[in-house]
Short mmCIF file of C-alpha atoms in Angstrom, two decimals:
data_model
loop_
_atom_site.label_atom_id
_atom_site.label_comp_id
_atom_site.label_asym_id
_atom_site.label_seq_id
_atom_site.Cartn_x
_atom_site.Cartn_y
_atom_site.Cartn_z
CA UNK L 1 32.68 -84.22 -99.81
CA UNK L 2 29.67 -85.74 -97.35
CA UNK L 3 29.87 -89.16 -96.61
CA UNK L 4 26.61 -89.20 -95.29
CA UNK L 5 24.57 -92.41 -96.34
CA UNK L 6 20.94 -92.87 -95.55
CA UNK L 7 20.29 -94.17 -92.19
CA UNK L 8 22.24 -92.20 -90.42
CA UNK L 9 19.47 -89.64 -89.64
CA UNK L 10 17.28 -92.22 -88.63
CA UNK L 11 20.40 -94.31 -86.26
CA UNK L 12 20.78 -90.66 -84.29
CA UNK L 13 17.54 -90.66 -83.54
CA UNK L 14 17.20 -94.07 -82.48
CA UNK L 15 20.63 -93.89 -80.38
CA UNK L 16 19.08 -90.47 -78.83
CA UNK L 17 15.65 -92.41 -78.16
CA UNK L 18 17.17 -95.35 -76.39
CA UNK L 19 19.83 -93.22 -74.86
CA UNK L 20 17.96 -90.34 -73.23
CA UNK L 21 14.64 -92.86 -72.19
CA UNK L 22 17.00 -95.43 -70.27
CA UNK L 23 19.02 -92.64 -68.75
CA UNK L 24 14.95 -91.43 -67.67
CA UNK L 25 14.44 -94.93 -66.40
CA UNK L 26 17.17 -95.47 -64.33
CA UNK L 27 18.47 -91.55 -62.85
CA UNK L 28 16.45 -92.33 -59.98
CA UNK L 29 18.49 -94.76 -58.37
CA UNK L 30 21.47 -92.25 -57.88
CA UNK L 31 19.18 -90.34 -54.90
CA UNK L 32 17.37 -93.61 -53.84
CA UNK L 33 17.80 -95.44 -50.60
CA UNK L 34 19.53 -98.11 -52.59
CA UNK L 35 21.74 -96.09 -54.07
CA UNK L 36 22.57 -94.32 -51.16
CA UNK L 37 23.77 -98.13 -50.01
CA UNK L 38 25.23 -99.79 -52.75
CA UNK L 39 27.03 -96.66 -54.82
CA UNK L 40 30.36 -94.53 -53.31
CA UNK L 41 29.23 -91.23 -52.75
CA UNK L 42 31.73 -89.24 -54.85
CA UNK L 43 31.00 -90.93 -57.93
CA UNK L 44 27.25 -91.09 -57.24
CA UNK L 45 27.28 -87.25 -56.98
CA UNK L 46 29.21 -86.78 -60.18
CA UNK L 47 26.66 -88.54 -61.72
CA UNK L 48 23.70 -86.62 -60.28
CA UNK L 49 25.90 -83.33 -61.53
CA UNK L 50 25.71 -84.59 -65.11
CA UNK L 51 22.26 -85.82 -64.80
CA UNK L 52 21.72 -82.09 -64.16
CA UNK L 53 23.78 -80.94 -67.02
CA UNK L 54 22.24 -83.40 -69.48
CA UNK L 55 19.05 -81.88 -68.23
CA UNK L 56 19.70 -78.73 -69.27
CA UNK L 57 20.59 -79.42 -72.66
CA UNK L 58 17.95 -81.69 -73.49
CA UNK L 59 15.55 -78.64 -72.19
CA UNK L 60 16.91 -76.95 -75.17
CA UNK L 61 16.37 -79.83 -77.72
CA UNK L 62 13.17 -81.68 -76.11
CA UNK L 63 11.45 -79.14 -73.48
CA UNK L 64 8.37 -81.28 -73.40
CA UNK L 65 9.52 -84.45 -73.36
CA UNK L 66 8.06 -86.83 -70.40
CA UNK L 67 11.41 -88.26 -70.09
CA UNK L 68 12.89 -85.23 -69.53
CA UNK L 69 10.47 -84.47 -66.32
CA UNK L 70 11.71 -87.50 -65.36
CA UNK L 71 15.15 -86.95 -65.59
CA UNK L 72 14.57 -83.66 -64.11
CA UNK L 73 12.68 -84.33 -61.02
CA UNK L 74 15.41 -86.28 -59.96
CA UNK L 75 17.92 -83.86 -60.38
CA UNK L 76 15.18 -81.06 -58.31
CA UNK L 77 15.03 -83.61 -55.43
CA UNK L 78 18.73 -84.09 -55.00
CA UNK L 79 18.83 -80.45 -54.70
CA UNK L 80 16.60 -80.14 -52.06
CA UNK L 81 18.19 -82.23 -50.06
CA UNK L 82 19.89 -80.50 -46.70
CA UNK L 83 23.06 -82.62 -46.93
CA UNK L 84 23.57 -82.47 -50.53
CA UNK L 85 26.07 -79.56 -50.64
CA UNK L 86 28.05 -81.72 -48.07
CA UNK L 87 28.66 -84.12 -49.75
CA UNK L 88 30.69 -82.49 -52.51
CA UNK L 89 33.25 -81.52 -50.43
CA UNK L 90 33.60 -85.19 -49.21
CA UNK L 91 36.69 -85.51 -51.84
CA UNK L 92 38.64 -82.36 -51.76
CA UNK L 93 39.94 -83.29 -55.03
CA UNK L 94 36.86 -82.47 -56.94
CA UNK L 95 35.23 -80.39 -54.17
CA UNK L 96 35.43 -77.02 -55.15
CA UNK L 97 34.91 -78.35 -59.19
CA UNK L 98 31.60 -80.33 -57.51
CA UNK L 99 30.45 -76.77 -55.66
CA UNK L 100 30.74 -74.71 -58.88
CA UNK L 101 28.93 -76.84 -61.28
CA UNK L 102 25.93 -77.39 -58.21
CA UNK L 103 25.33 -73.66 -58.32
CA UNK L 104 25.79 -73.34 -62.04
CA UNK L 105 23.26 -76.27 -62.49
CA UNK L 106 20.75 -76.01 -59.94
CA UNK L 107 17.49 -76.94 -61.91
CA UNK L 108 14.81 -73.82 -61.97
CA UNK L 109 13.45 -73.39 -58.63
CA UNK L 110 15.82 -74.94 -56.86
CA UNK L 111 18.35 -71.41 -56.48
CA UNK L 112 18.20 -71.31 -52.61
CA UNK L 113 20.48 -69.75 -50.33
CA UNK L 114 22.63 -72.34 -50.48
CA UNK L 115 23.52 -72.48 -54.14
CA UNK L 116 24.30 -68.47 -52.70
CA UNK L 117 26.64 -69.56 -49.99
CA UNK L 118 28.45 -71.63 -52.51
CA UNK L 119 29.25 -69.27 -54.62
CA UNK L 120 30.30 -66.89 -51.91
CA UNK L 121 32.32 -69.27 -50.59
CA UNK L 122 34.31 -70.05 -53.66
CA UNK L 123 35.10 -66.19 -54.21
CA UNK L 124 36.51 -65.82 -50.37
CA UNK L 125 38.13 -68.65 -51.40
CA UNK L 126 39.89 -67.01 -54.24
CA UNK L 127 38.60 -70.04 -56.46
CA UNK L 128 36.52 -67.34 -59.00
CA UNK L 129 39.89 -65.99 -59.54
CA UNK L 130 42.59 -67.04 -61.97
CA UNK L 131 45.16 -68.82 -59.10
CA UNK L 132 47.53 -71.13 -60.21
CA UNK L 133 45.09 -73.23 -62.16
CA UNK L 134 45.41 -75.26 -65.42
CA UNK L 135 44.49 -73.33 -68.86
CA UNK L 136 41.97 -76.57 -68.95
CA UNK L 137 40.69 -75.99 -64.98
CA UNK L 138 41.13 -72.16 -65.57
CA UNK L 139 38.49 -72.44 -68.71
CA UNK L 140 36.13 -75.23 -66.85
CA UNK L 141 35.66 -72.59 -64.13
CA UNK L 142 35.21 -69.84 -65.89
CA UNK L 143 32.44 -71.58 -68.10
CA UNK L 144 30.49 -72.63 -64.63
CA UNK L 145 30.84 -69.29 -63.38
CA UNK L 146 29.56 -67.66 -66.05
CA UNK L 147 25.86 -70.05 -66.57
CA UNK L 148 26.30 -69.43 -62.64
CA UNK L 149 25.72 -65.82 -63.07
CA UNK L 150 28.70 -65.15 -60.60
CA UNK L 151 30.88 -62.45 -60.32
CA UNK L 152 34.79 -63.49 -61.33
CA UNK L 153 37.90 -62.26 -62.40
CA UNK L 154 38.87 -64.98 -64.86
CA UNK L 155 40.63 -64.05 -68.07
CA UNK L 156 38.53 -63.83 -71.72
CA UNK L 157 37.56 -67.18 -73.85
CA UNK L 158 39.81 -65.68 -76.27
CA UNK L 159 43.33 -65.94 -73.49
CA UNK L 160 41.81 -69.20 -72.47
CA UNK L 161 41.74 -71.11 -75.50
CA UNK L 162 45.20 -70.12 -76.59
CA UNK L 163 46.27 -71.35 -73.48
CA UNK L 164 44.65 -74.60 -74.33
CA UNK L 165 45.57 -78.20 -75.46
CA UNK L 166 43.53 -78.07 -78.70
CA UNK L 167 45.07 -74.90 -79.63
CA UNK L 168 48.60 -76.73 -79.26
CA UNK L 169 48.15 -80.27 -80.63
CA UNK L 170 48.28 -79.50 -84.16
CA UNK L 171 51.89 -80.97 -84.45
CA UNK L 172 51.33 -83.38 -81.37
CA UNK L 173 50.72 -86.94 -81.41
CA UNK L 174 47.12 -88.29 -81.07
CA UNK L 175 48.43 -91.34 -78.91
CA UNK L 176 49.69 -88.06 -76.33
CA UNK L 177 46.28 -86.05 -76.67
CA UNK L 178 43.66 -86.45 -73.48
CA UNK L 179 40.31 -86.56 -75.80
CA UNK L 180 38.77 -85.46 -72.63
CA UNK L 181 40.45 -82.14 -72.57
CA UNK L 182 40.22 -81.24 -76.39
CA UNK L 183 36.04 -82.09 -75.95
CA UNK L 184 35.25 -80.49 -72.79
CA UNK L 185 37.37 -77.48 -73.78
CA UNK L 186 35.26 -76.91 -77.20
CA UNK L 187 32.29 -78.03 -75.25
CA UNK L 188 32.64 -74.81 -72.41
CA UNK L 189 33.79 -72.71 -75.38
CA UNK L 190 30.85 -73.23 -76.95
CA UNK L 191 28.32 -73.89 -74.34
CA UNK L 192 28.12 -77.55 -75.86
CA UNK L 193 26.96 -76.03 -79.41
CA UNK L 194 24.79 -73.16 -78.18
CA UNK L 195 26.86 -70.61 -79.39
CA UNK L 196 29.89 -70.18 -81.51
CA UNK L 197 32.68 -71.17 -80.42
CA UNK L 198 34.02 -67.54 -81.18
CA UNK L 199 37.42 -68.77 -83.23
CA UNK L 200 39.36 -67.82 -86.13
CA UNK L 201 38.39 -69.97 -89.56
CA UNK L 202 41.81 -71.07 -89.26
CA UNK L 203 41.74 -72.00 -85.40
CA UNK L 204 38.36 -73.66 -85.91
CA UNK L 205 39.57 -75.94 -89.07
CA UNK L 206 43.00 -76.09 -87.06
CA UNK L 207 41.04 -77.91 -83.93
CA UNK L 208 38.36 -79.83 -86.53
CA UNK L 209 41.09 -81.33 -87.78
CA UNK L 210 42.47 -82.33 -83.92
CA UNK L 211 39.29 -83.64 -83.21
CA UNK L 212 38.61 -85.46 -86.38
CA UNK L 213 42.39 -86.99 -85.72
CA UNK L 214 41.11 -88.14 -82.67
CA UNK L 215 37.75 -89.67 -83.30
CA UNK L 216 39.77 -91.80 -85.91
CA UNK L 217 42.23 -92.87 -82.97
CA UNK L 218 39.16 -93.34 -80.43
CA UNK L 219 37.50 -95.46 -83.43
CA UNK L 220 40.43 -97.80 -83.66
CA UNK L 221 40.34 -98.54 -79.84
CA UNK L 222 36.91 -99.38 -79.33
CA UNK L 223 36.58 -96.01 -77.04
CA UNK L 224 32.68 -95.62 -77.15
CA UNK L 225 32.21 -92.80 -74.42
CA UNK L 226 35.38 -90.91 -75.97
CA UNK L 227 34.05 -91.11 -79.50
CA UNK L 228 30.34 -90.34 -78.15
CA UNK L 229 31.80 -86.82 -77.17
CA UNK L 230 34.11 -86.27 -79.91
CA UNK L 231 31.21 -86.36 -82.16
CA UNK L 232 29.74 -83.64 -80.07
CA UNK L 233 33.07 -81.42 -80.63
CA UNK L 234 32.63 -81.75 -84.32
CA UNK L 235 29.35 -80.35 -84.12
CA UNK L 236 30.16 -77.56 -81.85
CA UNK L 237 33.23 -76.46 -83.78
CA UNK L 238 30.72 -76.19 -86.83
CA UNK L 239 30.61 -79.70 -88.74
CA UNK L 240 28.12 -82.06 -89.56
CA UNK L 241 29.02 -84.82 -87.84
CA UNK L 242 27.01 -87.06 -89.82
CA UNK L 243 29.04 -86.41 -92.90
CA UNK L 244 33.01 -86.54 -92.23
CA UNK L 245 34.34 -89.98 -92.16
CA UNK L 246 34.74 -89.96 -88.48
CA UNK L 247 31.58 -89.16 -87.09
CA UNK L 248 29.60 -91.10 -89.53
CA UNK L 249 32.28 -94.41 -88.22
CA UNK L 250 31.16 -92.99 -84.61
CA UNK L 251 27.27 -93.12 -84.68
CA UNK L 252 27.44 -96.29 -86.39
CA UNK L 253 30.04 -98.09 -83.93
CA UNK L 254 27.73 -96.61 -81.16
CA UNK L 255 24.42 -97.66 -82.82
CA UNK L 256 26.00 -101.56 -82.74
CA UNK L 257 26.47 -101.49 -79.63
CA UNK L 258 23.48 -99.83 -77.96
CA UNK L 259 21.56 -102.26 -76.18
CA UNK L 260 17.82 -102.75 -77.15
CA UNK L 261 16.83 -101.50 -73.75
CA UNK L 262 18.93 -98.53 -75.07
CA UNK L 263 22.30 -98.45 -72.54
CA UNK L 264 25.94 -98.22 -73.91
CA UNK L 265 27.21 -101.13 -72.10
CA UNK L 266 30.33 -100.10 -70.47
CA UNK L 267 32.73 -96.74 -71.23
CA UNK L 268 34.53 -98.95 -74.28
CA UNK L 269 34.73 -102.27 -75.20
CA UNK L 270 37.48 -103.41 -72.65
CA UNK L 271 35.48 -101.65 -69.93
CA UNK L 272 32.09 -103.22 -71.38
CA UNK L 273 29.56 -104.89 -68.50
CA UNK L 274 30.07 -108.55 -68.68
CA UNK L 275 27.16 -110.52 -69.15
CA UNK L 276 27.29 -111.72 -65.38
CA UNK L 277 27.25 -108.37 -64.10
CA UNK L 278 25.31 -107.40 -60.94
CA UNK L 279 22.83 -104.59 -61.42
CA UNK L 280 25.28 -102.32 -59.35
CA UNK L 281 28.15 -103.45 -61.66
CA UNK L 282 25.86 -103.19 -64.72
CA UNK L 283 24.30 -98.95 -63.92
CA UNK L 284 28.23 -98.26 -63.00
CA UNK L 285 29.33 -99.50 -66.15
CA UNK L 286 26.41 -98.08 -68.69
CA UNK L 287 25.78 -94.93 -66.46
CA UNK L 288 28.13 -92.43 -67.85
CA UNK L 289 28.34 -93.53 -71.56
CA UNK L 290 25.09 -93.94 -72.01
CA UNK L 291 24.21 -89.97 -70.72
CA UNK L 292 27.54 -89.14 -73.07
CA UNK L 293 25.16 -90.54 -75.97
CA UNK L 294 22.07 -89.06 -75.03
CA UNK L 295 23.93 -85.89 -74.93
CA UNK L 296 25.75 -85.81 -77.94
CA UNK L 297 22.64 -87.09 -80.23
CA UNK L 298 19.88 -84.85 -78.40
CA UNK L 299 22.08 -81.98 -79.73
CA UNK L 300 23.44 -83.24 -82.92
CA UNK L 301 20.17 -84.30 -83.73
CA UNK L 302 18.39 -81.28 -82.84
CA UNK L 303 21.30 -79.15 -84.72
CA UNK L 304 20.36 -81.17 -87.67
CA UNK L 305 16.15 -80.87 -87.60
CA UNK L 306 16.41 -77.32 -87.12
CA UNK L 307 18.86 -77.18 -90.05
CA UNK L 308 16.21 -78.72 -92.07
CA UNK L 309 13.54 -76.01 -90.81
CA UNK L 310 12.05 -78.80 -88.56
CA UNK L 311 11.45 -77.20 -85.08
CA UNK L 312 13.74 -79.53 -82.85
CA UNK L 313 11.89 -79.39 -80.08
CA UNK L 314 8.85 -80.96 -81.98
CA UNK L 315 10.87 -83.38 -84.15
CA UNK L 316 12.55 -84.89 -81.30
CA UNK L 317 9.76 -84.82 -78.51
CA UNK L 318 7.61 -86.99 -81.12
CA UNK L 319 10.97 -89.32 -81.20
CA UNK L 320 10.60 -89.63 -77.94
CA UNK L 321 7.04 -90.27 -77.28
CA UNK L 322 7.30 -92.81 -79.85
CA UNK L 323 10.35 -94.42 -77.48
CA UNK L 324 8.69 -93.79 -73.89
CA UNK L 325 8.81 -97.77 -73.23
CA UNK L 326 12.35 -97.61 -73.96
CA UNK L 327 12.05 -100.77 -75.52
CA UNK L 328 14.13 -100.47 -79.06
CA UNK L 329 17.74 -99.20 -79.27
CA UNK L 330 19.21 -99.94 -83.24
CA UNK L 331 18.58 -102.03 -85.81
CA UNK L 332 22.18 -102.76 -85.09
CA UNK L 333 21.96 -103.78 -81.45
CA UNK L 334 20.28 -107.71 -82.09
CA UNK L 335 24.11 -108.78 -83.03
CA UNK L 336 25.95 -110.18 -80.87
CA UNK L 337 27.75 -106.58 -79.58
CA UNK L 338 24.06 -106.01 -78.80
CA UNK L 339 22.59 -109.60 -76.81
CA UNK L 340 25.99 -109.67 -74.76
CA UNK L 341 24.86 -107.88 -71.33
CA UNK L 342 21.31 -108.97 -71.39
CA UNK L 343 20.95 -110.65 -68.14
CA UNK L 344 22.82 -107.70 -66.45
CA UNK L 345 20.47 -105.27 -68.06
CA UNK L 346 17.20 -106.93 -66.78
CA UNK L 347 18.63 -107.17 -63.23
CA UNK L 348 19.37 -103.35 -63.52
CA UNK L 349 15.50 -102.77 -64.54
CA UNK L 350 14.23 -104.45 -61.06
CA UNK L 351 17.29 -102.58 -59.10
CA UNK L 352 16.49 -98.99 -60.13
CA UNK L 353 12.68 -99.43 -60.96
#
């Protein structure tokens, strides 16, 4: 049975508004001078890689969209720059991760030579090759590779998600479960809800039920940036969101705390910006849960429009237009969850304007 209430429409696309308009705002100051200064360069890159994957999902749901050209230009000049492929290789932890998801994501235009050299790269490397990696690394690749257009020898979705942690958590505890794995695995399965996932009824309800386990969990712990993306996963394996018990619990815990200049202030509520924070401290904190919101409501939201024969593109561009000052986040964002962060968030609009 839906537990869908009225409002909920309306707090996704208020969350998505806010979300996707300060994310717009404030994406500059990853490839500005002063964020050349003032952020480390690995996690500066990582963000201007899922600036660019945010980008191309929210061409799907809101081509038009100002914001989005924004957003977008950002990602194009990063790009452009000589030095950028450098630096992610500057951590050999992440580097060959970084050098797949650059070619896979290079904005339109932007496919030079050495987006080419990457990729050729990583195949003398043996890296677009099965190896010794992870069933979790082994599917990440593979789903880069693929929107890459490269040439690989990975094995099918089908292998890969067998292989994989949702596949083998029915019986598992959810206090064991990395709610990063389970998402990003249904996310690459099913190009974060662009296609079907490709499962069995009985795998799909067998991994709804993992990831409806695990938004309860995420719930009880305050995790805002986990349960932003384990919303997404219950869209992508084929539920409304909006009506299990879960998801409904998640929009409305991330509604409360959205700030009215539209940030999720901090990754969860022990990791939230205090109000004292620098802007540095402040864009660290709000950077990544904030796009994890944008995300997971531009698609929910357009999954839902176009269910209702409402062209998303069209319902969610006029959101946005309405939203281009950024100025309101949720009804639920005056309490106190919402003023806490305020001076922090004004110090953030002079940083990165």
């Amino acid at each position: 049975m839906s537990t869908r209430s009225v409002g909920l429409d309306e707090a996704v696309a208020s969350l998505s508004r806010g979300a996707r308009h300060w994310i717009a705002r404030h994406a500059g100051y990853l490839d500005s001078p002063a964020g050349h200064a003032e952020l480390p360069v690995t996690p500066r890159v990582k963000a201007l890689l899922q600036l660019a994957l945010l980008c191309r999902y929210w061409g799907e749901s809101a081509p038009a969209e100002t914001a989005l050209g924004e957003a977008t230009s950002v990602v194009e000049q990063a790009w452009q720059r000589p030095d950028f492929p450098r630096l992610l290789t500057l951590d050999g932890r992440y580097a060959r991760q970084f050098e797949l998801m650059y070619a896979a994501l290079a904005p339109t235009g932007t496919a030079t030579g050495a987006s080419r050299a990457v990729l050729a790269r990583l195949k003398g490397d043996g890296y677009l090759a099965p190896g010794r990696k992870a069933p979790y690394l082994h599917l990440e690749a593979r789903f880069y590779a693929d929107l890459a257009g490269a040439e690989h020898t990975f094995a099918s979705y089908d292998e890969l998600y067998a292989a994989s942690l949702p596949a083998r958590a029915a019986t598992l505890p959810v206090a064991d479960l990395d709610a990063c794995v389970v998402t990003h695995t249904v996310f690459y399965l099913s190009d974060f809800g662009l296609r079907d996932p490709g499962l069995t009824d009985e795998a799909r309800e067998q991994a709804l039920q993992v990831v409806e386990r695990l938004t309860h969990h995420c719930l009880g712990l305050g995790e805002w940036d986990l349960v932003g993306k384990l919303v997404l996963a219950q869209h992508c394996l084929g539920a409304d969101p909006l009506g299990t018990p879960s998801g409904a619990a998640g929009i409305r815990m991330l509604a409360e705390v959205q700030e009215p200049d539209g940030a999720i202030p901090g990754k969860s509520v022990v990791r939230r910006a205090p109000a004292d924070a620098t802007p540095v401290q402040y864009f660290r904190k709000s950077y990544q849960a904030t796009l994890v919101t944008a995300l997971t409501t531009l698609i929910v939201g357009s999954g839902r429009t176009a269910a209702s024969g409402v062209p998303a593109a069209r319902s969610t561009s006029a959101a946005g237009t309405a939203g281009t000052t950024g100025t309101t986040g949720t009804t639920g964002t005056t309490g106190t969850a919402g003023t806490a962060g305020t001076t922090g968030k004004t110090a953030v609009r002079e940083a990165t304007r």
